[in-house]
PDB file of C-alpha atoms in Angstrom:
ATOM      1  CA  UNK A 253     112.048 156.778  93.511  1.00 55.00           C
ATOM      2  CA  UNK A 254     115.387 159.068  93.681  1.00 52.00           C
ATOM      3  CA  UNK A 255     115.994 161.767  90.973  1.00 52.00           C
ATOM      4  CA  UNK A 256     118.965 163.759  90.295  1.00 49.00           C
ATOM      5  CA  UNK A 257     118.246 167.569  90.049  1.00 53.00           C
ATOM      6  CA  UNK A 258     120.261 168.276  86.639  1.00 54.00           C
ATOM      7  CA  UNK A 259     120.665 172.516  88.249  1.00 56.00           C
ATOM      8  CA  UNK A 260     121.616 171.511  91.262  1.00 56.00           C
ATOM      9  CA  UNK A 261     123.174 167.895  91.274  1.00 60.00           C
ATOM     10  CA  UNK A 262     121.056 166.658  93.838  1.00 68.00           C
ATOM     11  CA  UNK A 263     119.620 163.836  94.452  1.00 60.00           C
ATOM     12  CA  UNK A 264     115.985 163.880  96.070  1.00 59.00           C
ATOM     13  CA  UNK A 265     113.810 160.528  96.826  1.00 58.00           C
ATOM     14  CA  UNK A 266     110.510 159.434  97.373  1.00 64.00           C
ATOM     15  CA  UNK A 267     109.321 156.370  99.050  1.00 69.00           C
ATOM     16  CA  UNK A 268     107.357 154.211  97.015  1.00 72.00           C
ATOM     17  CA  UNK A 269     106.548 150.541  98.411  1.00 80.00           C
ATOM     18  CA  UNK A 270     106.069 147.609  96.638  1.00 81.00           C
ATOM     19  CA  UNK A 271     106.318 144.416  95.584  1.00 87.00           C
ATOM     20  CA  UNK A 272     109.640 144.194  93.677  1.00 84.00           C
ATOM     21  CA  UNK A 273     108.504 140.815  92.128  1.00 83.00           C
ATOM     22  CA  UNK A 274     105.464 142.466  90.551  1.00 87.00           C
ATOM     23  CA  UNK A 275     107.154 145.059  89.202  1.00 85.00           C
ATOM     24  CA  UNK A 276     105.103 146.147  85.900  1.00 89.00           C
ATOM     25  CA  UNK A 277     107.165 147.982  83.157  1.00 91.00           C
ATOM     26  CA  UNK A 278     104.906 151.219  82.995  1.00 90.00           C
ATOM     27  CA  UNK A 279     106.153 152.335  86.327  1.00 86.00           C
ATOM     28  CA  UNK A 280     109.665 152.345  85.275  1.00 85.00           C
ATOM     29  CA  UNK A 281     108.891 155.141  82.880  1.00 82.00           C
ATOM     30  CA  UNK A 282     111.572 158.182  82.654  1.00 78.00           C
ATOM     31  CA  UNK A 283     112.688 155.831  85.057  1.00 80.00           C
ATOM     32  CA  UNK A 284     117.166 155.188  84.070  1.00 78.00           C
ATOM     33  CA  UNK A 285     118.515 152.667  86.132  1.00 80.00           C
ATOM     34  CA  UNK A 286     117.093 149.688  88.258  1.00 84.00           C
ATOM     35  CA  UNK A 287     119.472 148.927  90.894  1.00 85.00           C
ATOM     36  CA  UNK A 288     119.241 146.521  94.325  1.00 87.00           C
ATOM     37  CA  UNK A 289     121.491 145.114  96.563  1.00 90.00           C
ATOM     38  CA  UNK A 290     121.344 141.478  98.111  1.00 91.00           C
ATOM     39  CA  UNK A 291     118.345 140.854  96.816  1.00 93.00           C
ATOM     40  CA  UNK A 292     118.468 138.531  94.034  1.00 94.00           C
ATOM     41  CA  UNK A 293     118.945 135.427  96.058  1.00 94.00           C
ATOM     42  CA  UNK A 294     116.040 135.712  97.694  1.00 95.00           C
ATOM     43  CA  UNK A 295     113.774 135.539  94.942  1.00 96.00           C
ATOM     44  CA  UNK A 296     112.704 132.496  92.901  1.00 97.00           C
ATOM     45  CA  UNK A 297     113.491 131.777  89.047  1.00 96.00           C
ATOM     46  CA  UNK A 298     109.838 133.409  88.471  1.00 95.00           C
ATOM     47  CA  UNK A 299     110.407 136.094  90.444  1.00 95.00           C
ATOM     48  CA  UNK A 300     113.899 137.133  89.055  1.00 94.00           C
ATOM     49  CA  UNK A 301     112.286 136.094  85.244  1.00 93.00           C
ATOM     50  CA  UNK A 302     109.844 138.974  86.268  1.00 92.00           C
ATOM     51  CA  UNK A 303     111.868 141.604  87.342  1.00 92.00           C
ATOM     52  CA  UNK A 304     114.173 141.123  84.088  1.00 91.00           C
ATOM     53  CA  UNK A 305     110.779 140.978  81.979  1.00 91.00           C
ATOM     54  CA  UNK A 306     109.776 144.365  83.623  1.00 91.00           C
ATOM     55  CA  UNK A 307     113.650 146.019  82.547  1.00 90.00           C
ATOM     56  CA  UNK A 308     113.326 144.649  79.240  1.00 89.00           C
ATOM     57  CA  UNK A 309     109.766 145.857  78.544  1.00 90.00           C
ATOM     58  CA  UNK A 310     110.656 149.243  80.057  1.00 90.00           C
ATOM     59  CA  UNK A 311     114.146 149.223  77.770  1.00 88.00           C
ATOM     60  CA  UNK A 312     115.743 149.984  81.342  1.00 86.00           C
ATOM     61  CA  UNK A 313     118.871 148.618  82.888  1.00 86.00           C
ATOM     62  CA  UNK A 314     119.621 147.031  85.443  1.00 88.00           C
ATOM     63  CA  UNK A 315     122.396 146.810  88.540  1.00 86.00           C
ATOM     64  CA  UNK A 316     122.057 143.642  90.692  1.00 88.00           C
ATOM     65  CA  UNK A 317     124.746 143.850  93.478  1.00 89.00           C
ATOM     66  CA  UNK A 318     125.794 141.857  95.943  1.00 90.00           C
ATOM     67  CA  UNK A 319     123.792 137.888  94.921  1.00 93.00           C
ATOM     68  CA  UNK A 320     125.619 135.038  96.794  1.00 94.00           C
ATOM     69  CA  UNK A 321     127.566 133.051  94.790  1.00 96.00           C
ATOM     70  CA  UNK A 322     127.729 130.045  97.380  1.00 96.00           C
ATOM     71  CA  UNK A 323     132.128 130.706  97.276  1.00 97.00           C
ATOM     72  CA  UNK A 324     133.650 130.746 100.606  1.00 98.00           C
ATOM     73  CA  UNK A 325     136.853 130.747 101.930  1.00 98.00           C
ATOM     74  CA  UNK A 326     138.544 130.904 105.821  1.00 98.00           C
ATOM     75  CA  UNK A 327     141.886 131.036 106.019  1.00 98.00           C
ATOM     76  CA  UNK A 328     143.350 129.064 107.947  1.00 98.00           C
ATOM     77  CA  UNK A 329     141.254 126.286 106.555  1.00 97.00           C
ATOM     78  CA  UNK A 330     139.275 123.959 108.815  1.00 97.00           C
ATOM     79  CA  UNK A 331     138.154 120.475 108.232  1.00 96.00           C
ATOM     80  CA  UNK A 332     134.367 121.252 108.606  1.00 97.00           C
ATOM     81  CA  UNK A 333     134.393 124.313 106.348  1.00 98.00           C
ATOM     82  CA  UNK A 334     133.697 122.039 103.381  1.00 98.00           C
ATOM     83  CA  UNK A 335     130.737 120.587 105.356  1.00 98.00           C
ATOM     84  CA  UNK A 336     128.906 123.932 106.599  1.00 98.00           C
ATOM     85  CA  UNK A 337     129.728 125.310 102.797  1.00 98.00           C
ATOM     86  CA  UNK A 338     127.352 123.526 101.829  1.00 98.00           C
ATOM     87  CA  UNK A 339     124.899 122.725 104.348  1.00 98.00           C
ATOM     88  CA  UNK A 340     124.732 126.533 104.224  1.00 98.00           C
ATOM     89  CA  UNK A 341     123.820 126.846 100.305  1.00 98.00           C
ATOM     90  CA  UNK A 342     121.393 124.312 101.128  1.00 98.00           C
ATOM     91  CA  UNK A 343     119.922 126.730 103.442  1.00 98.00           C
ATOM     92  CA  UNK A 344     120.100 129.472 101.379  1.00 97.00           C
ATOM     93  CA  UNK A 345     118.054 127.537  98.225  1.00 98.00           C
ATOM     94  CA  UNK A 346     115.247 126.240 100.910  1.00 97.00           C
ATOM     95  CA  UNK A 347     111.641 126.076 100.761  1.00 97.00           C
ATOM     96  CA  UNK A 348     109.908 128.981 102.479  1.00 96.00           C
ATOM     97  CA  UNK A 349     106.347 130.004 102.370  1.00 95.00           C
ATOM     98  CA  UNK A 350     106.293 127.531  99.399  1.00 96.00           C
ATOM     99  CA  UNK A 351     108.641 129.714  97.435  1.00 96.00           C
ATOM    100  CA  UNK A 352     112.505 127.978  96.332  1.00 97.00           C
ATOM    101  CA  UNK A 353     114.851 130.598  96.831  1.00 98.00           C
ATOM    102  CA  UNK A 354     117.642 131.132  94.275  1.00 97.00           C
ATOM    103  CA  UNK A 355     120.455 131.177  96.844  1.00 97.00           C
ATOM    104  CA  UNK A 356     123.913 130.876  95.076  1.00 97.00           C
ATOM    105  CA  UNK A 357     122.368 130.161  91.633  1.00 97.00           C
ATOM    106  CA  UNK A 358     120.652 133.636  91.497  1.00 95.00           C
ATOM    107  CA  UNK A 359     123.611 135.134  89.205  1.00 93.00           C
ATOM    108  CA  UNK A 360     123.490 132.775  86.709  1.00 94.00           C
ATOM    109  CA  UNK A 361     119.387 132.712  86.809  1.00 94.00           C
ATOM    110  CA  UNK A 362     119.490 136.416  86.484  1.00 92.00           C
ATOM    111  CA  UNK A 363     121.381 136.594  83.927  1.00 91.00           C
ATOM    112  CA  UNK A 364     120.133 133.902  81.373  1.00 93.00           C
ATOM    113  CA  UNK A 365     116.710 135.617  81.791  1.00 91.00           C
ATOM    114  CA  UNK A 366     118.031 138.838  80.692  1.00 89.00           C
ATOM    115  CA  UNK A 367     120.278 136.779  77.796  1.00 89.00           C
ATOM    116  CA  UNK A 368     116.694 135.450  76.730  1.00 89.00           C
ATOM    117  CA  UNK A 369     115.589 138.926  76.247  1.00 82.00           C
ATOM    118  CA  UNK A 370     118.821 139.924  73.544  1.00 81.00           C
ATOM    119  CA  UNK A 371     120.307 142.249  76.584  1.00 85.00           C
ATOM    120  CA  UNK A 372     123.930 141.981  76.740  1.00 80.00           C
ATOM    121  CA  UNK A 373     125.039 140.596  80.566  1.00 85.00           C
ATOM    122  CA  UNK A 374     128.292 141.651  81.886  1.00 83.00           C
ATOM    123  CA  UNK A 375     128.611 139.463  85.274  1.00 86.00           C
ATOM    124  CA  UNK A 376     131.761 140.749  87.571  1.00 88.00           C
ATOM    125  CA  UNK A 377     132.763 138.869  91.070  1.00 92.00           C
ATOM    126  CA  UNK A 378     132.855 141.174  94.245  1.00 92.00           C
ATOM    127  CA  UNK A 379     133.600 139.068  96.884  1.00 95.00           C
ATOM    128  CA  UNK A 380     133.817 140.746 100.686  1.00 95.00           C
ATOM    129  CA  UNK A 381     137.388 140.389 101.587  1.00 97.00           C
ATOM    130  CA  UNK A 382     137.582 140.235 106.121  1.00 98.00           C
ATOM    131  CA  UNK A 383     140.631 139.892 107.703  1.00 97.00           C
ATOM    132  CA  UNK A 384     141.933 140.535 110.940  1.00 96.00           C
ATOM    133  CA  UNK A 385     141.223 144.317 110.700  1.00 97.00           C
ATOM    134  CA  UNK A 386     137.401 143.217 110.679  1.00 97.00           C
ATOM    135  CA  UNK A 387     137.171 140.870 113.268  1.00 97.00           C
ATOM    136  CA  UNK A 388     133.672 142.034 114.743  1.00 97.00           C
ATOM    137  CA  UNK A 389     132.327 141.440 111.841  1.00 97.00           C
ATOM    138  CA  UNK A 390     133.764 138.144 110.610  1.00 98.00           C
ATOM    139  CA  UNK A 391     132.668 137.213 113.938  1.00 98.00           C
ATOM    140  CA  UNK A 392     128.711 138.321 113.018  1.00 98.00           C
ATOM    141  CA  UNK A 393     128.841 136.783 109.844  1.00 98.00           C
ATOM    142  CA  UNK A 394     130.174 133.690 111.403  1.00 98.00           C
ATOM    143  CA  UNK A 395     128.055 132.882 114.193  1.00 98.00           C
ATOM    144  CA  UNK A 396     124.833 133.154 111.003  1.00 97.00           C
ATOM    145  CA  UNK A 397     127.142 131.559 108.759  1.00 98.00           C
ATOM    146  CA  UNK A 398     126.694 127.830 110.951  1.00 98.00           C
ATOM    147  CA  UNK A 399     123.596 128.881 112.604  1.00 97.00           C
ATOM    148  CA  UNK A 400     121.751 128.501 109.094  1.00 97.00           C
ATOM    149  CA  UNK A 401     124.333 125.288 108.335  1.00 98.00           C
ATOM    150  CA  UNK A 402     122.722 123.890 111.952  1.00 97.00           C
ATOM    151  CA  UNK A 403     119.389 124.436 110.837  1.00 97.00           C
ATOM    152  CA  UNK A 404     120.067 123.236 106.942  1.00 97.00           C
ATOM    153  CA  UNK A 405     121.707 120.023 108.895  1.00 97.00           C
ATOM    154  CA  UNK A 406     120.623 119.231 112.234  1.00 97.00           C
ATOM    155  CA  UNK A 407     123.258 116.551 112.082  1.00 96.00           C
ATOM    156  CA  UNK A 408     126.050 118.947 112.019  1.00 96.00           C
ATOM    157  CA  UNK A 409     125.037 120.224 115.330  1.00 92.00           C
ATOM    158  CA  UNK A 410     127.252 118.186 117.750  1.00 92.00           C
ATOM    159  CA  UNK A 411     130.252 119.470 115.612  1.00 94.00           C
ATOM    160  CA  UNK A 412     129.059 123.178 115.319  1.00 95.00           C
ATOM    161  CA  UNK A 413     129.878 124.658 118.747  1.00 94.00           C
ATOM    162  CA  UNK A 414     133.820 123.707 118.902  1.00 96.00           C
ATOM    163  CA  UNK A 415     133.994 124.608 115.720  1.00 97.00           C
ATOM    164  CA  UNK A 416     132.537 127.851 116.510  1.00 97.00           C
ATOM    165  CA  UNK A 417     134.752 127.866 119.168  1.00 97.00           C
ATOM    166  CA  UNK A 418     137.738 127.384 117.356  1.00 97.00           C
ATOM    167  CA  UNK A 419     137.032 129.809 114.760  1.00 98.00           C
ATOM    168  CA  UNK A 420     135.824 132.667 117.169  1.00 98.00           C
ATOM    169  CA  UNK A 421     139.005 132.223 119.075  1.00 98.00           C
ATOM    170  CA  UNK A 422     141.126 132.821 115.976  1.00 98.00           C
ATOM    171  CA  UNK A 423     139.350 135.550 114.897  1.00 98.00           C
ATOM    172  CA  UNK A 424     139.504 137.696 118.232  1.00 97.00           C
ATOM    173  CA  UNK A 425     143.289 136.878 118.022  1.00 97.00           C
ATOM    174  CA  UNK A 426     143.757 138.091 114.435  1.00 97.00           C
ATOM    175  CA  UNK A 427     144.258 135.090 113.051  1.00 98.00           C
ATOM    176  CA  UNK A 428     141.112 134.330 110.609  1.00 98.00           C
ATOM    177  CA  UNK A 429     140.818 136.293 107.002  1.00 98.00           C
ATOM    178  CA  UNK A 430     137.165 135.359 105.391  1.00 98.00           C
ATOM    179  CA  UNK A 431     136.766 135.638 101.581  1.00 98.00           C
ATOM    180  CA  UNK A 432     132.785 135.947 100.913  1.00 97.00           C
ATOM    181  CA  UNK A 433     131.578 135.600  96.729  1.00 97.00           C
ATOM    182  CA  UNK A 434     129.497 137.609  95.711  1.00 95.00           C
ATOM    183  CA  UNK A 435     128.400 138.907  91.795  1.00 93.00           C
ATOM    184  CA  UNK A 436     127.497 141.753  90.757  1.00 86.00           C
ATOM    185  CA  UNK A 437     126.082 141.200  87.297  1.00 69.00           C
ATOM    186  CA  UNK A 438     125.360 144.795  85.852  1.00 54.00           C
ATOM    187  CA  UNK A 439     123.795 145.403  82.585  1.00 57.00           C
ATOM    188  CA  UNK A 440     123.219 147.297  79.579  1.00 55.00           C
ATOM    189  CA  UNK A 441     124.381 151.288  80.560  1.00 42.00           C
ATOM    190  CA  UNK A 442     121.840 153.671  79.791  1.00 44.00           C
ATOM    191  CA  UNK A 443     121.502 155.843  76.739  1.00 47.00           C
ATOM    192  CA  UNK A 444     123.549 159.380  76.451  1.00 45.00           C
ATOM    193  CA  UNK A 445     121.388 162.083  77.623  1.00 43.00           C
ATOM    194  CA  UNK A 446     118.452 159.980  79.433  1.00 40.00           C
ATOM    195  CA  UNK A 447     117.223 161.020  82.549  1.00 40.00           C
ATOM    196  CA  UNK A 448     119.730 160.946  85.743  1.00 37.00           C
ATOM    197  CA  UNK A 449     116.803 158.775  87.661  1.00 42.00           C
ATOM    198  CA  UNK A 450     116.743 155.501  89.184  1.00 43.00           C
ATOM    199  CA  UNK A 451     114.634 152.710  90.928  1.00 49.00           C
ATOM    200  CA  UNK A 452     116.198 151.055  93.731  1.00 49.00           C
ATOM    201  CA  UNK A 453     115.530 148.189  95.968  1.00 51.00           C
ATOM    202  CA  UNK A 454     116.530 145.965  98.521  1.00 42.00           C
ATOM    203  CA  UNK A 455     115.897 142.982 101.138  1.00 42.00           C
ATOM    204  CA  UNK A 456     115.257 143.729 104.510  1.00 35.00           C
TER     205      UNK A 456
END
């Protein structure tokens, strides 16, 4: 729980773990904002239904940054990108401890469940733009990017390493830019005057 100290302007938190998907309304009280990053696509339709259910009964809104939207883009383009595009946002809406993950449709989930609810849904792209400036971490985001499109695939594996290859090459010699989508879909603002307080989550 963080708090913003109207005489001073600070902002003081307290640790409060949890479940995010069992979120119940009543602790949101006084509470002004709900806000997480990268989380959404790692819940299920239930699990993002709930956490809407729990703004709506608590009449608080929400900020949901950074969800996958399954959009991505290397420049130069590469034969194979098509291919581990999607084996990746395969990965990303797998099975897992018997739970399907939202993966690139958590956006649009999201928001429909707050839609269902009357709440006005204001969705707004905010894609990480890497180019050669940010080569380390292209490089990191690559070498996850096809080692979850390996897994997704197995069959792609004969193909992944000189791709790898090629693309780590390019990108210690400046020559790769990366365009990642991401949404943030933000949502009702709250009233004039409430409370300067906020719950905020994230995935590990």
């Amino acid at each position: 729980m963080a708090a913003l100290t109207e005489d001073t302007g600070r902002v003081t938190a307290e640790p409060e773990r949890g479940d995010v998907t069992r979120l119940p309304a009543e602790s949101l009280a006084g509470t002004s904002l709900v806000t997480a990053s990268a989380l959404l696509d790692l819940l299920t339709a239930e699990e993002a239904e709930a956490v809407a259910g729990a703004c709506v009964r608590a009449g608080v809104p929400a900020l949901l940054c950074l969800s996958v939207t399954g959009r991505v883009a290397l420049d130069p383009p590469d034969p194979l990108d098509a291919d581990l595009g999607a084996a990746f946002n395969d990965h990303q809406r797998r099975v897992t401890g018997g739970r399907r993950l939202l993966g690139p449709d958590a956006p649009a989930v999201a928001a429909a469940a707050f839609a269902r609810a009357g709440w006005s849904v204001h969705r707004a792209p905010s894609p990480w733009r890497l180019g050669p400036d940010q080569a380390g971490l292209i490089a990191s985001w690559l070498r996850g990017w096809v080692a979850a499109a390996r897994e997704q695939r197995p069959a792609l594996g004969p193909h992944t390493a000189t791709y790898a290859e090629r693309r780590l090459a390019a990108c210690a010699s400046g020559r790769l830019s990366v365009v990642v989508g991401h949404e943030d879909p933000p949502r009702p603002p709250p009233e004039p005057g409430s409370p300067a307080r906020a719950r905020e989550g994230s995935r590990a």
